[in-house]
PDB file of C-alpha atoms in Angstrom:
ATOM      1  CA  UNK A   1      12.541  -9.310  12.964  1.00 41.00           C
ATOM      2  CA  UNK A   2      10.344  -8.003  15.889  1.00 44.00           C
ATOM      3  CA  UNK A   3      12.421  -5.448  17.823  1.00 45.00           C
ATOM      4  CA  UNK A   4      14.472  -4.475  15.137  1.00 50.00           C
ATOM      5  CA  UNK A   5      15.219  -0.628  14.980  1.00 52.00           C
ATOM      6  CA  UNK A   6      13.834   1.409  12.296  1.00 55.00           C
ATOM      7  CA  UNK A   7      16.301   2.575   9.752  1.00 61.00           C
ATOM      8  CA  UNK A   8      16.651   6.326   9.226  1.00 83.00           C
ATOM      9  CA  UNK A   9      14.700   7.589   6.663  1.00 91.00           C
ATOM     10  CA  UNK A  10      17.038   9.334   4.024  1.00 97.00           C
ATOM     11  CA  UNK A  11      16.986  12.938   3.719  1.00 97.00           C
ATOM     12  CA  UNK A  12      14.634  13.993   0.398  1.00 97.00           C
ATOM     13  CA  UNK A  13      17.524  16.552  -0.414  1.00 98.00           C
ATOM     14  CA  UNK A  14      19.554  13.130  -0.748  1.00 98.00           C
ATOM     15  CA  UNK A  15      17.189  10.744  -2.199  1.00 98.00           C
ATOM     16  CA  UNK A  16      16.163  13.053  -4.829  1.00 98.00           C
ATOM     17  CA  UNK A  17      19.431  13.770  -6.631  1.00 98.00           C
ATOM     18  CA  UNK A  18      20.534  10.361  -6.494  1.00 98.00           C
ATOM     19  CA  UNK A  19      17.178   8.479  -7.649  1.00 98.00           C
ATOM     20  CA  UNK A  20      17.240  10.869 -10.776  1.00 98.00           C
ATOM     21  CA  UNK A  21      20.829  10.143 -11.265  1.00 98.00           C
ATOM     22  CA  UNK A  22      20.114   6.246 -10.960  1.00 98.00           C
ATOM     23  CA  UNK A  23      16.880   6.947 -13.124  1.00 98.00           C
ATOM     24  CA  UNK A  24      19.360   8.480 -16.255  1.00 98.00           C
ATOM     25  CA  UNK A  25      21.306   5.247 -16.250  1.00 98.00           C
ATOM     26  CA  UNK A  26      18.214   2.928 -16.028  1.00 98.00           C
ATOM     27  CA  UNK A  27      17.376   4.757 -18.794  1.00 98.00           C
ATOM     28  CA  UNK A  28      20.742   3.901 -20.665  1.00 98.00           C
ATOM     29  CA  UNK A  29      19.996   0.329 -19.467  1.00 98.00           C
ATOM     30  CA  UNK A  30      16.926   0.440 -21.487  1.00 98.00           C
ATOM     31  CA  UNK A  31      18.511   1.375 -24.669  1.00 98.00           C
ATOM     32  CA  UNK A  32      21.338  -1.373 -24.603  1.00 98.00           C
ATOM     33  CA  UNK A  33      18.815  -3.636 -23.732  1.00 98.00           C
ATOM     34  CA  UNK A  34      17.333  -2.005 -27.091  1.00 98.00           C
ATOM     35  CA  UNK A  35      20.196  -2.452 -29.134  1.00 98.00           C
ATOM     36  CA  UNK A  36      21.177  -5.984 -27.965  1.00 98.00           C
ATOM     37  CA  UNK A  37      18.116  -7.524 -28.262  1.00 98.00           C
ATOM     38  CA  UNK A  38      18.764  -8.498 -24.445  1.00 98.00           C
ATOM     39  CA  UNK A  39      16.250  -9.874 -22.103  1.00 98.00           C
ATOM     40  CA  UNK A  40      15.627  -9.243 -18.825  1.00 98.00           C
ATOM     41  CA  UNK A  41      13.979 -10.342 -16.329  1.00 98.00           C
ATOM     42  CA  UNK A  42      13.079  -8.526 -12.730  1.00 98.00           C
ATOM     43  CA  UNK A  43      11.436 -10.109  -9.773  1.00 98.00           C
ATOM     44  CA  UNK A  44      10.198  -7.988  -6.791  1.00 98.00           C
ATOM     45  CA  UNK A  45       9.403 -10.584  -3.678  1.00 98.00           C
ATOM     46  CA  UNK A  46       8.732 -10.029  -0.279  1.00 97.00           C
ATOM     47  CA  UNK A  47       6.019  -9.266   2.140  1.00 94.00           C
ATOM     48  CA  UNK A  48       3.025  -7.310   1.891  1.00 92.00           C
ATOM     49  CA  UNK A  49       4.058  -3.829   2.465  1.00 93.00           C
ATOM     50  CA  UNK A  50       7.866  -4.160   2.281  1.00 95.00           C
ATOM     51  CA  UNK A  51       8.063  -1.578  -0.575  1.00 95.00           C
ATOM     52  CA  UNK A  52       7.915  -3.751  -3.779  1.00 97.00           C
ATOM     53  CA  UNK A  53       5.126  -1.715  -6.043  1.00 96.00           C
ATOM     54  CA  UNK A  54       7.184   2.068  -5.045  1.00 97.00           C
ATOM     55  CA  UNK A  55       9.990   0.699  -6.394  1.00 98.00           C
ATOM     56  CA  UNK A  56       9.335  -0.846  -9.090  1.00 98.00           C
ATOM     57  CA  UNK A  57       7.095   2.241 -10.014  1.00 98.00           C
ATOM     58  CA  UNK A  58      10.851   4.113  -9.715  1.00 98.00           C
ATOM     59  CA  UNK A  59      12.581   1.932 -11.639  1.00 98.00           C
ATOM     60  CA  UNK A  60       9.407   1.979 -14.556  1.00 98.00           C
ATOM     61  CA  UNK A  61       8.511   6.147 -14.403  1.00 98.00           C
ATOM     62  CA  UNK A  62      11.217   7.059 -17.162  1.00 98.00           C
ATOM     63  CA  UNK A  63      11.492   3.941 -19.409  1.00 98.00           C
ATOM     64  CA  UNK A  64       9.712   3.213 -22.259  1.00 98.00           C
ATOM     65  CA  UNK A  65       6.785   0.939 -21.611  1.00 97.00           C
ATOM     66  CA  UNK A  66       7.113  -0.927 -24.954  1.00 97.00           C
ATOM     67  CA  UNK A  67      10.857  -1.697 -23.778  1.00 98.00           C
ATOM     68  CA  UNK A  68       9.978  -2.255 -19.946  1.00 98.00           C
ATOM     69  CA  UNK A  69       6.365  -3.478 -18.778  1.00 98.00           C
ATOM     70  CA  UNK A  70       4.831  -4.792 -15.530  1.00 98.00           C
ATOM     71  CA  UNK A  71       3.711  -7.787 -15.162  1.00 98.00           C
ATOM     72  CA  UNK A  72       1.302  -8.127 -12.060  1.00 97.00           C
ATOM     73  CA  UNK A  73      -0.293 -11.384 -12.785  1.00 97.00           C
ATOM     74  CA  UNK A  74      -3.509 -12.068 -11.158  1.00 94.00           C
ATOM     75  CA  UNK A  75      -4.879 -15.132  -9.135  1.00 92.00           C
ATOM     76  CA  UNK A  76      -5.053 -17.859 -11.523  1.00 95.00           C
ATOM     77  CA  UNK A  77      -8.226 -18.762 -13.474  1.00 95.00           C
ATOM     78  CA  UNK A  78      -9.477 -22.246 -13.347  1.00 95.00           C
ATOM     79  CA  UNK A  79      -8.036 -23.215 -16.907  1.00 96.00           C
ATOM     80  CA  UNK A  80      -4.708 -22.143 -15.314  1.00 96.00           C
ATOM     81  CA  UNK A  81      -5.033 -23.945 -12.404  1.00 94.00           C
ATOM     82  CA  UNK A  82      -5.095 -26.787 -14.535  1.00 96.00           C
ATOM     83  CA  UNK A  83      -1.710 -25.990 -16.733  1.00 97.00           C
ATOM     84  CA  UNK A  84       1.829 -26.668 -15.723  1.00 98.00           C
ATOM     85  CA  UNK A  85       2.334 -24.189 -12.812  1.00 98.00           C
ATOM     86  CA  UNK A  86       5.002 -22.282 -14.682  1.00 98.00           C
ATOM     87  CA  UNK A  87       2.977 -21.296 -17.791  1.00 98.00           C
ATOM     88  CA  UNK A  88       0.796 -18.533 -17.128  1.00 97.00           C
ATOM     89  CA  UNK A  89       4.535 -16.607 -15.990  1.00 98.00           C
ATOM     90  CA  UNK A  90       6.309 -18.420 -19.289  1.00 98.00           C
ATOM     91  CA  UNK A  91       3.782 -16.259 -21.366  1.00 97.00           C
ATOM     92  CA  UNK A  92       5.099 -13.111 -19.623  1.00 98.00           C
ATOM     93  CA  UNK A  93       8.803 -13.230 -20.394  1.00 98.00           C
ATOM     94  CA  UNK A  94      10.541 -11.022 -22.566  1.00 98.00           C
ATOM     95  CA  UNK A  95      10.885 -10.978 -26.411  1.00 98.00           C
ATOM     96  CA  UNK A  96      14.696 -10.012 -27.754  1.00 98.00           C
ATOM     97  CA  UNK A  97      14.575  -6.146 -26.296  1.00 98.00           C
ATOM     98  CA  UNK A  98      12.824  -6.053 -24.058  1.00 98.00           C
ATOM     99  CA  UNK A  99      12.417  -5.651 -19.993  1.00 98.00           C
ATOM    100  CA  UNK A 100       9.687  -7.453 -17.724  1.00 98.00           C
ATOM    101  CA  UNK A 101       9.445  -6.095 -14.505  1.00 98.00           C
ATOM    102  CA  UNK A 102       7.651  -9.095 -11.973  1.00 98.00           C
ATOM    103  CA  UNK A 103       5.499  -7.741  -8.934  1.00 97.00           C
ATOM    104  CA  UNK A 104       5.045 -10.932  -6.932  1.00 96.00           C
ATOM    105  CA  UNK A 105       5.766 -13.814  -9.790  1.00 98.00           C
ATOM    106  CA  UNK A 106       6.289 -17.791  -9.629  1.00 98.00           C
ATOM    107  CA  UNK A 107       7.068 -17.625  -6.413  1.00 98.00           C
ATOM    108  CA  UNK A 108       3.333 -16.767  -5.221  1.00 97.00           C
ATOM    109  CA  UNK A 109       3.454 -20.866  -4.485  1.00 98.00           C
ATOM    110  CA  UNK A 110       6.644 -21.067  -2.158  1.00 98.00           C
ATOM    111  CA  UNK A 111       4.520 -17.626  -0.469  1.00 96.00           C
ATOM    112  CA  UNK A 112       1.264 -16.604  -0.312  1.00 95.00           C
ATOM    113  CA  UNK A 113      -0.014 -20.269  -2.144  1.00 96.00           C
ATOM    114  CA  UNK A 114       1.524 -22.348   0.604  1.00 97.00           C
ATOM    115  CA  UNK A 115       1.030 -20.390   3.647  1.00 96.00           C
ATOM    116  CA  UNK A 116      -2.513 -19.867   3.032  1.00 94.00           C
ATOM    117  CA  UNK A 117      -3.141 -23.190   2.030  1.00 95.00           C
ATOM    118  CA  UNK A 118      -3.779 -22.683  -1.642  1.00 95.00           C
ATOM    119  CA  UNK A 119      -1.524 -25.468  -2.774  1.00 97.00           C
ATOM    120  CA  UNK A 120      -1.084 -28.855  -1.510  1.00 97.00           C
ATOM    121  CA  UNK A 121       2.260 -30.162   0.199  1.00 98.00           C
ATOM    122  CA  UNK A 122       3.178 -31.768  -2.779  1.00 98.00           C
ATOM    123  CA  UNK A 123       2.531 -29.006  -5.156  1.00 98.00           C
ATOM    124  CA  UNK A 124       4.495 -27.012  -2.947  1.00 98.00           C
ATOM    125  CA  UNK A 125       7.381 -29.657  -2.712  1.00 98.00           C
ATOM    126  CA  UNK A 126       7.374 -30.202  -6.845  1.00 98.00           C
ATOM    127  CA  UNK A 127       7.872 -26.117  -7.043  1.00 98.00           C
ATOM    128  CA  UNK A 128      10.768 -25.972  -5.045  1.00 98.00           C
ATOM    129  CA  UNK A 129      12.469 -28.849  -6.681  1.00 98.00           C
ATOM    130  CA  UNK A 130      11.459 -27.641 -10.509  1.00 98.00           C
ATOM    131  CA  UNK A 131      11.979 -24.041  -9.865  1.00 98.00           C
ATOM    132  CA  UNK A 132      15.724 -23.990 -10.059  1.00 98.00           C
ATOM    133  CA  UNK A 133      15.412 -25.982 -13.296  1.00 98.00           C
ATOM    134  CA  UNK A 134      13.368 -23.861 -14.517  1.00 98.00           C
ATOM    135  CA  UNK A 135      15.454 -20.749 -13.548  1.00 98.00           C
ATOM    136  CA  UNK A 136      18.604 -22.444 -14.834  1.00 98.00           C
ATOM    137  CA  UNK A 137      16.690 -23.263 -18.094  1.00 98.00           C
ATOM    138  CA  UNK A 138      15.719 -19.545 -18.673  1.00 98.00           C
ATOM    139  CA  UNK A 139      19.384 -18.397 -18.007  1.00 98.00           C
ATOM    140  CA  UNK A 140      20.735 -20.718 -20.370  1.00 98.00           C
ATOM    141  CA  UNK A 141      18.610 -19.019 -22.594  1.00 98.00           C
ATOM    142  CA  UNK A 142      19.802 -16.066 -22.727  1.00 98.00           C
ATOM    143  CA  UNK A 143      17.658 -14.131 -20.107  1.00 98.00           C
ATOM    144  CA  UNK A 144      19.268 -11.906 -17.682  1.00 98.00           C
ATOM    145  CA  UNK A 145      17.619 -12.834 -14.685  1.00 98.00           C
ATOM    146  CA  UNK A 146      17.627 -10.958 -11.319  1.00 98.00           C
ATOM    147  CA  UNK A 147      15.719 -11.500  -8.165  1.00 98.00           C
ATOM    148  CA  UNK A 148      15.321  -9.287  -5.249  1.00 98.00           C
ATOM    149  CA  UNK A 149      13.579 -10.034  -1.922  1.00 98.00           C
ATOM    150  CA  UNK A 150      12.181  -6.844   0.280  1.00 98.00           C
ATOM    151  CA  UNK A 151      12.930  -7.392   3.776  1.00 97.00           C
ATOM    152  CA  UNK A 152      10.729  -5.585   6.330  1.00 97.00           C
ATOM    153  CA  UNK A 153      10.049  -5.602  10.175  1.00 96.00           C
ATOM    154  CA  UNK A 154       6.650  -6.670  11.804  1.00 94.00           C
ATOM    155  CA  UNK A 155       6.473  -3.188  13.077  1.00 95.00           C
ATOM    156  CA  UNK A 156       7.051  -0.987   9.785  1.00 96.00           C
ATOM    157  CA  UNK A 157       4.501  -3.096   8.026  1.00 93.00           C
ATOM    158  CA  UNK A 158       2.166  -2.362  10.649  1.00 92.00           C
ATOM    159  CA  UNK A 159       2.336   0.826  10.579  1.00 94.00           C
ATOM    160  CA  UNK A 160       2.432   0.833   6.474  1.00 94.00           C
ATOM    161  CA  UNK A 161      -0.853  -0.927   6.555  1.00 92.00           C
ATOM    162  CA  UNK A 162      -2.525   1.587   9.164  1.00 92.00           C
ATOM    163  CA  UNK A 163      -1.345   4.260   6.838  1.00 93.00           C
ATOM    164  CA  UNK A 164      -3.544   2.628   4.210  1.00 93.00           C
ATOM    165  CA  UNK A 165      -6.229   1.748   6.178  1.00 90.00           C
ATOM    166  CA  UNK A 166      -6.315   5.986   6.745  1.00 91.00           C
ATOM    167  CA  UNK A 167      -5.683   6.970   3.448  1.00 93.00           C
ATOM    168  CA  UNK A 168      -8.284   7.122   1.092  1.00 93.00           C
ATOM    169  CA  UNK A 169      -6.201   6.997  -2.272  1.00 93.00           C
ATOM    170  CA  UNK A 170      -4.212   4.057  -0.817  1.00 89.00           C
ATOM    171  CA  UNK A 171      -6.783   1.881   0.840  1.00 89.00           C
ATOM    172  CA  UNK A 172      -7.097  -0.512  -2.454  1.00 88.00           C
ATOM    173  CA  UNK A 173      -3.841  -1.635  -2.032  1.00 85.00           C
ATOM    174  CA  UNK A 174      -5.073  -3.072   1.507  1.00 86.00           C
ATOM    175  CA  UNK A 175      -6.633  -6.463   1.286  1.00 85.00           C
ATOM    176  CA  UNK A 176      -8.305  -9.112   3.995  1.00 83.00           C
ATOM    177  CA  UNK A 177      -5.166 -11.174   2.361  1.00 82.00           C
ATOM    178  CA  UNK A 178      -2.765  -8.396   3.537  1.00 83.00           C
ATOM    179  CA  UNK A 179      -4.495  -8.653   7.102  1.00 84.00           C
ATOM    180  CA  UNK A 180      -4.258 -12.102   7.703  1.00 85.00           C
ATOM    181  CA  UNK A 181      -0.390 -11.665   7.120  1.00 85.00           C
ATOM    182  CA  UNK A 182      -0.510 -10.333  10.461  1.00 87.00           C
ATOM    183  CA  UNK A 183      -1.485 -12.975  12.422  1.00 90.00           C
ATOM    184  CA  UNK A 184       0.551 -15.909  10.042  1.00 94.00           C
ATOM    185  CA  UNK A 185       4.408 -13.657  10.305  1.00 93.00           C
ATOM    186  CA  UNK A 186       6.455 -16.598  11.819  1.00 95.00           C
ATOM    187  CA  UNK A 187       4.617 -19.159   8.944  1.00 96.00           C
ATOM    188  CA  UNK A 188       5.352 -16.473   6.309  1.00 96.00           C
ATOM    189  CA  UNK A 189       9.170 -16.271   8.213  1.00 96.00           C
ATOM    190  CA  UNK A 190       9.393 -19.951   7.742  1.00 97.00           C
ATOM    191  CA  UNK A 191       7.954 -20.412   4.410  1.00 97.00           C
ATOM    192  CA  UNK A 192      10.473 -17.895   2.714  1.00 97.00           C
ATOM    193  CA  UNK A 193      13.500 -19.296   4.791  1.00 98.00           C
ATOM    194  CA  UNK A 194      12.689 -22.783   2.906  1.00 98.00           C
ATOM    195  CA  UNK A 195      12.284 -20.863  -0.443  1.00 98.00           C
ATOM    196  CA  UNK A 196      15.250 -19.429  -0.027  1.00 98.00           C
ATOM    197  CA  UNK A 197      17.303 -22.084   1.047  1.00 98.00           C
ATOM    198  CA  UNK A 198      16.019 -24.374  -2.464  1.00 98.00           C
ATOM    199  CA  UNK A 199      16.403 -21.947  -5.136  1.00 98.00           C
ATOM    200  CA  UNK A 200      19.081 -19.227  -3.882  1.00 98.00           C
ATOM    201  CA  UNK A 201      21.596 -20.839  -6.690  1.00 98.00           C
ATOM    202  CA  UNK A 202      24.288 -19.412  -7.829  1.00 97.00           C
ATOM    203  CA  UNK A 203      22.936 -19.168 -11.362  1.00 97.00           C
ATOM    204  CA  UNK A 204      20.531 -16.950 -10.161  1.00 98.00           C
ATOM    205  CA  UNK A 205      20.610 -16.018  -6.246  1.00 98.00           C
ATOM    206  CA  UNK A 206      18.413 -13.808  -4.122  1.00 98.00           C
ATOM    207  CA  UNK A 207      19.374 -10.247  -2.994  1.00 98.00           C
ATOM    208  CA  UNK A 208      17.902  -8.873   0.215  1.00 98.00           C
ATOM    209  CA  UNK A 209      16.853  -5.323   0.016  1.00 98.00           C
ATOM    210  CA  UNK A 210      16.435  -4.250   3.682  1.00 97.00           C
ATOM    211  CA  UNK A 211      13.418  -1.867   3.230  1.00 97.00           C
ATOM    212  CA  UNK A 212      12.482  -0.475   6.110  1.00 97.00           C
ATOM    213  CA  UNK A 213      12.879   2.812   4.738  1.00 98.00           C
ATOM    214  CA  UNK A 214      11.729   3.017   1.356  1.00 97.00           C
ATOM    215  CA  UNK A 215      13.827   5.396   0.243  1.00 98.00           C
ATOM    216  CA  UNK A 216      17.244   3.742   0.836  1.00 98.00           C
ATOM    217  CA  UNK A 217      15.779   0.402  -0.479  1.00 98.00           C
ATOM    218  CA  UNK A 218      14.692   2.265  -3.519  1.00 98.00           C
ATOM    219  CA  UNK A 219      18.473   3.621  -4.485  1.00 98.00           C
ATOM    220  CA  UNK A 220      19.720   0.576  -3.080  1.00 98.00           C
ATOM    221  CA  UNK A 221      18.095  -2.226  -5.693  1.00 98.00           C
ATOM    222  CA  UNK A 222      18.403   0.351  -8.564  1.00 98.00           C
ATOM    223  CA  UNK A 223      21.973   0.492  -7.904  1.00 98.00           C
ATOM    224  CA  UNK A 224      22.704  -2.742  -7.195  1.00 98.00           C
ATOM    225  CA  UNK A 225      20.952  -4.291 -10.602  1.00 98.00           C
ATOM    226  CA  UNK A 226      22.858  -1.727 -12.478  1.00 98.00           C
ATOM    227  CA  UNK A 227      25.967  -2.917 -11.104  1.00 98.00           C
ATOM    228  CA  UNK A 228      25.193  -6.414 -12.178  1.00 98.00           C
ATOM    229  CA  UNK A 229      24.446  -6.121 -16.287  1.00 98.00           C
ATOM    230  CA  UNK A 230      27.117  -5.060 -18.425  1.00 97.00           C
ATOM    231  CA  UNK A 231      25.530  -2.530 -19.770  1.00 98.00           C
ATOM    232  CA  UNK A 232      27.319   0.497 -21.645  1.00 97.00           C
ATOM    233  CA  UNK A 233      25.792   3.663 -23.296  1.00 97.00           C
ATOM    234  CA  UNK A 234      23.722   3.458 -26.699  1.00 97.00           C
ATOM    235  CA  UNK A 235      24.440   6.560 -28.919  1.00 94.00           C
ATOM    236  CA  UNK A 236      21.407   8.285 -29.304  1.00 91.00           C
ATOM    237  CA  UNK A 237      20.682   9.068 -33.337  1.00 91.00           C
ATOM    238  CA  UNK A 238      21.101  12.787 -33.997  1.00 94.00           C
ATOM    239  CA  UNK A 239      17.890  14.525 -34.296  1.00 94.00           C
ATOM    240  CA  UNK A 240      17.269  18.069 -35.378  1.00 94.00           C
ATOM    241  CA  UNK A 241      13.845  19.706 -35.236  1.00 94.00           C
ATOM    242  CA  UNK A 242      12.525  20.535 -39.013  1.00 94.00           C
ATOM    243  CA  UNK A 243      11.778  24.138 -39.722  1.00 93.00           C
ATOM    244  CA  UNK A 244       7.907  24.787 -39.661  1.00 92.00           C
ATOM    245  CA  UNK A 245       6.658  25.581 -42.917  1.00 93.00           C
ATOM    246  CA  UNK A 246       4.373  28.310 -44.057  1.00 94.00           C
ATOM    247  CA  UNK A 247       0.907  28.408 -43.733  1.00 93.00           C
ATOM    248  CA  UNK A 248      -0.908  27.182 -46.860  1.00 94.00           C
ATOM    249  CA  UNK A 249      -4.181  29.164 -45.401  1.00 94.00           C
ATOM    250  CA  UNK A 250      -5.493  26.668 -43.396  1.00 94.00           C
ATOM    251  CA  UNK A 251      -8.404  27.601 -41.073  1.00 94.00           C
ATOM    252  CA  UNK A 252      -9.716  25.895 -37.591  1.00 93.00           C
ATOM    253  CA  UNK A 253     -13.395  25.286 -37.442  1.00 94.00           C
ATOM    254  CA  UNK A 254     -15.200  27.676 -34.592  1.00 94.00           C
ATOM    255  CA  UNK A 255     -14.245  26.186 -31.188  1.00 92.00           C
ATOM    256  CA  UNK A 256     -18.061  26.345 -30.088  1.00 93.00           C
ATOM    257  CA  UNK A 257     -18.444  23.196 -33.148  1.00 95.00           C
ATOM    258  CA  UNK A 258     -16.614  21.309 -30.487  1.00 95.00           C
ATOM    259  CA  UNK A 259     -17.685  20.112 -26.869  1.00 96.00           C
ATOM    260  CA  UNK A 260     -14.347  21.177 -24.482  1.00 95.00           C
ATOM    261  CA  UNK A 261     -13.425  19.808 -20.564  1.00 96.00           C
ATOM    262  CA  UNK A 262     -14.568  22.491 -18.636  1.00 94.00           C
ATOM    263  CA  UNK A 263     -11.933  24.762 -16.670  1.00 94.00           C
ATOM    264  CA  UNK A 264     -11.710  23.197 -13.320  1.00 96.00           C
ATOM    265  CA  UNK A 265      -8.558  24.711 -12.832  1.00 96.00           C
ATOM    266  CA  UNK A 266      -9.501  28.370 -13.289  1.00 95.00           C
ATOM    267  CA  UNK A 267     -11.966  28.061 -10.134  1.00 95.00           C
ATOM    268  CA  UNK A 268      -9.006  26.879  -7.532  1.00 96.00           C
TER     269      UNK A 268
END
């Protein structure tokens, strides 16, 4: 992707509107997922930097984190190196309700794990042959299952990962893993064309989320998964806030019997 223009960044007074708008139906997602007892399942793939963990903290700010949780699994310990490779993420899917949310997922092997040598050829090989089974097997049980890739140039992520390496609040997310995807871009190019090419299925294909600007790949993956689950509004129960009833002469201890935060506000 080296050379490729930069796409426009969207116009806030755009973006805004739209992500709150996109937010409010996520939002009615949630409940028919509620009400259904559906299951779905959200993976976020792509390169370091591409825009995955903004996103999916869009998609997550306004849902209800017993409904919709994270899961950002992390390397595997040495009991799980040991277990079928699929079973650490098997333990992550979603009960009857409920919404899991993958940042990076099974697909850390046909990725990171190969490229950087943390696999062997043949573990590699047996994942791309067992993961479409094991995708088909999950959608044949009932999980909605929808996986998005976040395309970005060789130039935007550099510049992403100087604006970490300057930014005090961001520099965690920075790693000498991110780094070294620097100077391995074609193997990383190569490794996700093969990925793709073995488990883009139709039961469950790969959707490319240009992300070069965040903003339009943000809007553009919220609306696209909407468009894909038949979804439809939950009535909300009727609620009605109870009148507050009378004092029955209850009185609050002194406030110097308890220790307060101390007003760090009031000296701004």
């Amino acid at each position: 992707m080296a050379g490729k223009k930069a796409a426009a960044t969207l116009p806030r007074k755009v973006y805004e509107p739209e992500l709150l708008r996109l937010q409010t139906e996520l939002v009615k997602l949630q409940e028919w997922v509620r009400a259904e007892g559906a299951r779905v399942v959200i993976v976020f793939e792509g390169r370091d930097a591409a825009g995955k963990g903004g996103t999916i903290k869009r998609v997550a700010e306004h849902l209800n984190p017993r409904v919709a949780r994270i899961a950002a699994l992390p390397k595997p310990t040495e009991r799980q190196r040991t277990q079928w490779y699929f079973q650490r993420y098997v333990e992550q899917l979603p009960a009857a309700g409920e919404i899991v949310l993958f940042d990076r997922s099974w697909y850390n092997r046909a990725g990171v794990e190969h490229v950087m040598g943390f696999c062997t050829k043949e573990e590699h090989q047996l994942f791309l042959r067992q993961c479409p089974i094991f995708e088909r097997m999950l959608i044949e049980a009932g999980i909605l299952l929808r996986k998005y890739w976040f395309s970005v140039s060789d130039a935007v992520q550099q510049e992403r990962f100087r604006q970490r390496l300057d930014d005090p609040t961001r520099r965690w997310k920075l790693s000498p893993m991110d780094l070294e995807s620097i100077t391995r871009w074609e193997a990383y190019s190569r490794a996700k064309d093969e990925m793709l090419v073995h488990t883009d299925i139709s039961e469950a294909p790969w959707y490319v989320v240009e992300s070069d600007d965040k903003r339009r790949a943000r809007l553009n993956m919220i609306a696209h998964l909407l468009s894909t689950v038949p979804y439809h509004e939950v009535p909300p129960p009727v609620l009605e806030l109870p009148h507050r009833p009378p004092s029955t002469g209850y009185v609050r201890p002194p406030r110097d019997l308890q220790t307060y935060v101390p007003d760090h506000a009031a000296g701004l």
